[in-house]
CSV table of C-alpha atoms in Angstrom, one decimal:
chain,number,residue,atom,x,y,z
M,1,ASN,CA,175.6,183.9,43.7
M,2,ALA,CA,178.3,184.2,45.8
M,3,LEU,CA,177.8,181.7,48.6
M,4,PRO,CA,176.7,178.9,46.1
M,5,ASN,CA,180.0,179.6,44.0
M,6,ALA,CA,182.3,179.8,46.8
M,7,THR,CA,180.7,176.5,48.2
M,8,TRP,CA,180.7,174.6,45.1
M,9,ARG,CA,183.6,176.0,43.2
M,10,ALA,CA,185.9,173.2,43.7
M,11,GLY,CA,183.7,170.5,44.4
M,12,ALA,CA,184.0,168.3,47.1
M,13,ASP,CA,185.5,164.9,48.2
M,14,LEU,CA,183.8,161.9,48.7
M,15,VAL,CA,185.3,159.3,50.9
M,16,GLU,CA,183.8,156.2,51.6
M,17,ASP,CA,186.1,155.1,54.2
M,18,ASP,CA,188.7,156.1,56.8
M,19,THR,CA,191.6,156.1,54.6
M,20,PRO,CA,191.0,159.0,51.9
M,21,GLU,CA,194.4,157.9,49.9
M,22,VAL,CA,192.6,154.5,48.8
M,23,VAL,CA,190.1,155.0,46.4
M,24,THR,CA,187.4,152.4,46.7
M,25,PRO,CA,184.9,151.0,43.8
M,26,PHE,CA,182.1,153.4,45.0
M,27,GLU,CA,184.3,156.3,45.0
M,28,GLU,CA,185.9,155.5,41.6
M,29,ALA,CA,182.3,155.3,40.4
M,30,TRP,CA,181.2,158.5,41.7
M,31,ILE,CA,184.5,160.5,40.1
M,32,GLU,CA,183.3,159.0,36.7
M,33,PHE,CA,179.4,159.9,37.6
M,34,ALA,CA,180.3,163.3,38.4
M,35,ALA,CA,182.8,164.2,35.5
M,36,ARG,CA,180.0,162.7,33.2
M,37,THR,CA,177.1,164.8,34.3
M,38,ARG,CA,178.8,167.7,35.5
M,39,ALA,CA,177.3,167.1,38.9
M,40,TRP,CA,179.2,169.4,41.2
M,41,ASP,CA,178.3,172.3,38.7
M,42,ARG,CA,174.6,171.1,38.6
M,43,MET,CA,174.5,171.2,42.4
M,44,ARG,CA,176.0,174.6,42.4
M,45,LYS,CA,173.1,175.7,39.9
M,46,VAL,CA,170.2,173.9,41.9
M,47,ASP,CA,171.6,175.5,45.2
M,48,ILE,CA,171.3,179.0,43.1
M,49,LEU,CA,167.8,178.3,42.1
M,50,SER,CA,166.8,177.1,45.5
M,51,GLN,CA,167.6,180.4,47.1
M,52,LEU,CA,165.5,182.5,44.4
M,53,GLY,CA,162.2,180.5,45.5
M,54,ARG,CA,161.0,178.3,47.8
M,55,PHE,CA,162.7,175.5,46.1
M,56,GLY,CA,164.9,174.0,43.2
M,57,VAL,CA,165.0,170.4,42.0
M,58,LEU,CA,167.5,168.3,40.5
M,59,LEU,CA,166.1,166.1,37.7
M,60,ILE,CA,167.7,162.6,37.5
M,61,GLY,CA,167.6,161.5,33.8
M,62,TYR,CA,167.1,157.6,34.5
M,63,PRO,CA,166.0,155.1,31.9
M,64,GLY,CA,162.1,154.7,31.8
M,65,ALA,CA,159.0,156.8,32.2
M,66,LEU,CA,159.4,160.1,34.0
M,67,ALA,CA,156.1,159.5,35.8
M,68,SER,CA,157.1,156.2,36.9
M,69,GLU,CA,159.6,155.1,39.9
M,70,ALA,CA,163.0,154.6,39.4
M,71,ARG,CA,164.0,151.4,40.9
M,72,ARG,CA,167.7,150.7,41.8
M,73,MET,CA,169.9,153.3,40.1
M,74,ARG,CA,173.6,152.4,38.8
M,75,PRO,CA,175.8,155.3,38.4
M,76,GLY,CA,176.3,154.2,34.7
M,77,SER,CA,172.6,154.4,34.0
M,78,VAL,CA,172.1,158.0,35.0
M,79,ALA,CA,172.2,160.2,31.6
M,80,TYR,CA,172.0,163.5,32.9
M,81,LEU,CA,171.3,165.9,36.1
M,82,LYS,CA,169.4,168.8,35.5
M,83,GLN,CA,168.6,171.7,37.6
M,84,PHE,CA,165.1,173.3,37.5
M,85,SER,CA,163.5,176.5,39.6
M,86,GLU,CA,160.2,176.7,41.2
M,87,LEU,CA,158.9,178.6,38.4
M,88,ARG,CA,159.1,175.5,36.3
M,89,VAL,CA,158.3,173.1,38.8
M,90,LYS,CA,155.0,172.9,40.7
M,91,VAL,CA,153.5,170.6,43.6
M,92,GLN,CA,149.7,170.9,43.5
M,93,ASP,CA,148.0,169.8,46.9
M,94,GLY,CA,147.1,166.5,45.5
M,95,ASP,CA,150.7,165.7,44.9
M,96,LEU,CA,151.8,165.5,48.4
M,97,ASP,CA,151.7,162.4,50.6
M,98,ASN,CA,148.9,162.6,52.7
M,99,ASP,CA,149.1,158.7,54.3
M,100,ARG,CA,149.7,160.1,57.9
M,101,ASN,CA,151.5,156.6,58.5
M,102,SER,CA,154.0,157.1,55.7
M,103,PRO,CA,157.7,158.4,56.3
M,104,ARG,CA,157.0,160.7,53.5
M,105,PHE,CA,153.9,162.6,55.3
M,106,GLY,CA,153.4,165.8,53.8
M,107,GLN,CA,156.2,165.5,51.0
M,108,PRO,CA,155.6,165.4,47.1
M,109,VAL,CA,155.0,162.2,45.5
M,110,ARG,CA,155.4,163.7,42.0
M,111,TYR,CA,156.3,166.9,40.6
M,112,GLN,CA,154.6,168.8,37.6
M,113,PHE,CA,157.2,170.2,35.0
M,114,THR,CA,155.8,173.0,32.4
M,115,ASN,CA,157.8,173.2,29.5
M,116,LEU,CA,160.3,170.5,30.1
M,117,LEU,CA,162.1,171.1,26.9
M,118,LYS,CA,161.9,174.8,27.0
M,119,ALA,CA,164.4,175.2,24.1
M,120,ASN,CA,162.0,173.2,21.5
M,121,GLY,CA,159.2,175.6,22.5
M,122,THR,CA,157.0,172.6,23.5
M,123,SER,CA,154.3,173.2,26.2
M,124,GLY,CA,152.2,171.0,28.4
M,125,THR,CA,152.6,169.6,31.5
M,126,GLN,CA,154.8,166.5,32.5
M,127,TYR,CA,154.5,164.7,35.7
M,128,VAL,CA,157.7,163.1,37.5
M,129,HIS,CA,158.0,160.8,40.2
M,130,TRP,CA,159.7,161.7,43.5
M,131,THR,CA,162.2,159.0,43.1
M,132,ARG,CA,163.7,160.9,40.2
M,133,ILE,CA,164.3,164.2,41.8
M,134,ILE,CA,166.3,165.8,44.6
M,135,HIS,CA,164.2,168.7,46.2
M,136,VAL,CA,166.6,171.5,47.3
M,137,ALA,CA,165.1,174.2,50.0
M,138,ASP,CA,167.2,176.6,51.3
M,139,GLU,CA,166.4,177.8,54.9
M,140,ALA,CA,163.5,175.8,55.3
M,141,VAL,CA,162.3,176.2,58.7
M,142,GLU,CA,158.8,174.8,59.4
M,143,ASP,CA,158.6,172.5,56.4
M,144,ASP,CA,161.5,170.4,55.0
M,145,GLU,CA,159.7,171.1,51.4
M,146,TRP,CA,159.2,174.8,51.2
M,147,GLY,CA,162.1,177.0,52.0
M,148,GLU,CA,162.3,181.2,52.4
M,149,PRO,CA,163.7,182.7,49.3
M,150,LEU,CA,166.7,184.6,49.9
M,151,LEU,CA,165.5,188.1,48.7
M,152,ALA,CA,162.4,188.0,50.9
M,153,SER,CA,164.0,189.2,54.0
M,154,VAL,CA,165.5,192.2,52.2
M,155,TRP,CA,162.7,192.8,49.7
M,156,ASN,CA,161.2,195.6,52.0
M,157,TRP,CA,164.5,197.6,52.3
M,158,LEU,CA,165.0,197.2,48.9
M,159,ASP,CA,161.4,198.6,48.1
M,160,ASP,CA,162.2,201.6,50.8
M,161,LEU,CA,165.5,202.3,48.8
M,162,GLU,CA,163.5,202.7,45.4
M,163,LYS,CA,161.0,205.0,47.1
M,164,VAL,CA,163.9,207.1,48.6
M,165,ALA,CA,165.9,207.5,45.4
M,166,GLY,CA,162.7,208.3,43.4
M,167,ALA,CA,161.5,210.8,46.2
M,168,GLY,CA,165.0,213.0,46.1
M,169,SER,CA,164.3,213.0,42.1
M,170,GLU,CA,160.7,214.0,42.4
M,171,ALA,CA,161.9,217.1,44.9
M,172,PHE,CA,164.5,218.2,43.0
M,173,TRP,CA,162.0,218.4,39.9
M,174,ARG,CA,159.3,220.2,41.9
M,175,ARG,CA,161.8,222.7,43.0
């Protein structure tokens, strides 16, 4: 968590024009939105979750059915931001845009959430339209949607370390 915590610990400054001293209406709306939704903390958390799996998502709580397209959003109409890991969000092959003429070719058109409301014990699947999602993939090289989990590059070393530690104990016991 060290890198995401260091990156997001102080939030960031959103500057719309060349004069950072002047607060524009857009900047003012963003400041209110970020404070109300805890946007910077949510971004820190989705940054962490995106490194544990191939991706993480930030769900934008906007009025309307989750499966429907979110039309033009206004900052005041967004009720919440909520982060999720790949463990609770799936993208099936049929959920990808397969139109080769589309600017979103190969990208998810919907996300499948499992246990969206985990706290109350509800189960089942809820589909969410891509316009209600900010998709975050860390270390995405070949595809923009699927990154490399942070621990994948060191997993073999950790596995070897466990074997060495276990082998020393086994040798001591046999002697």
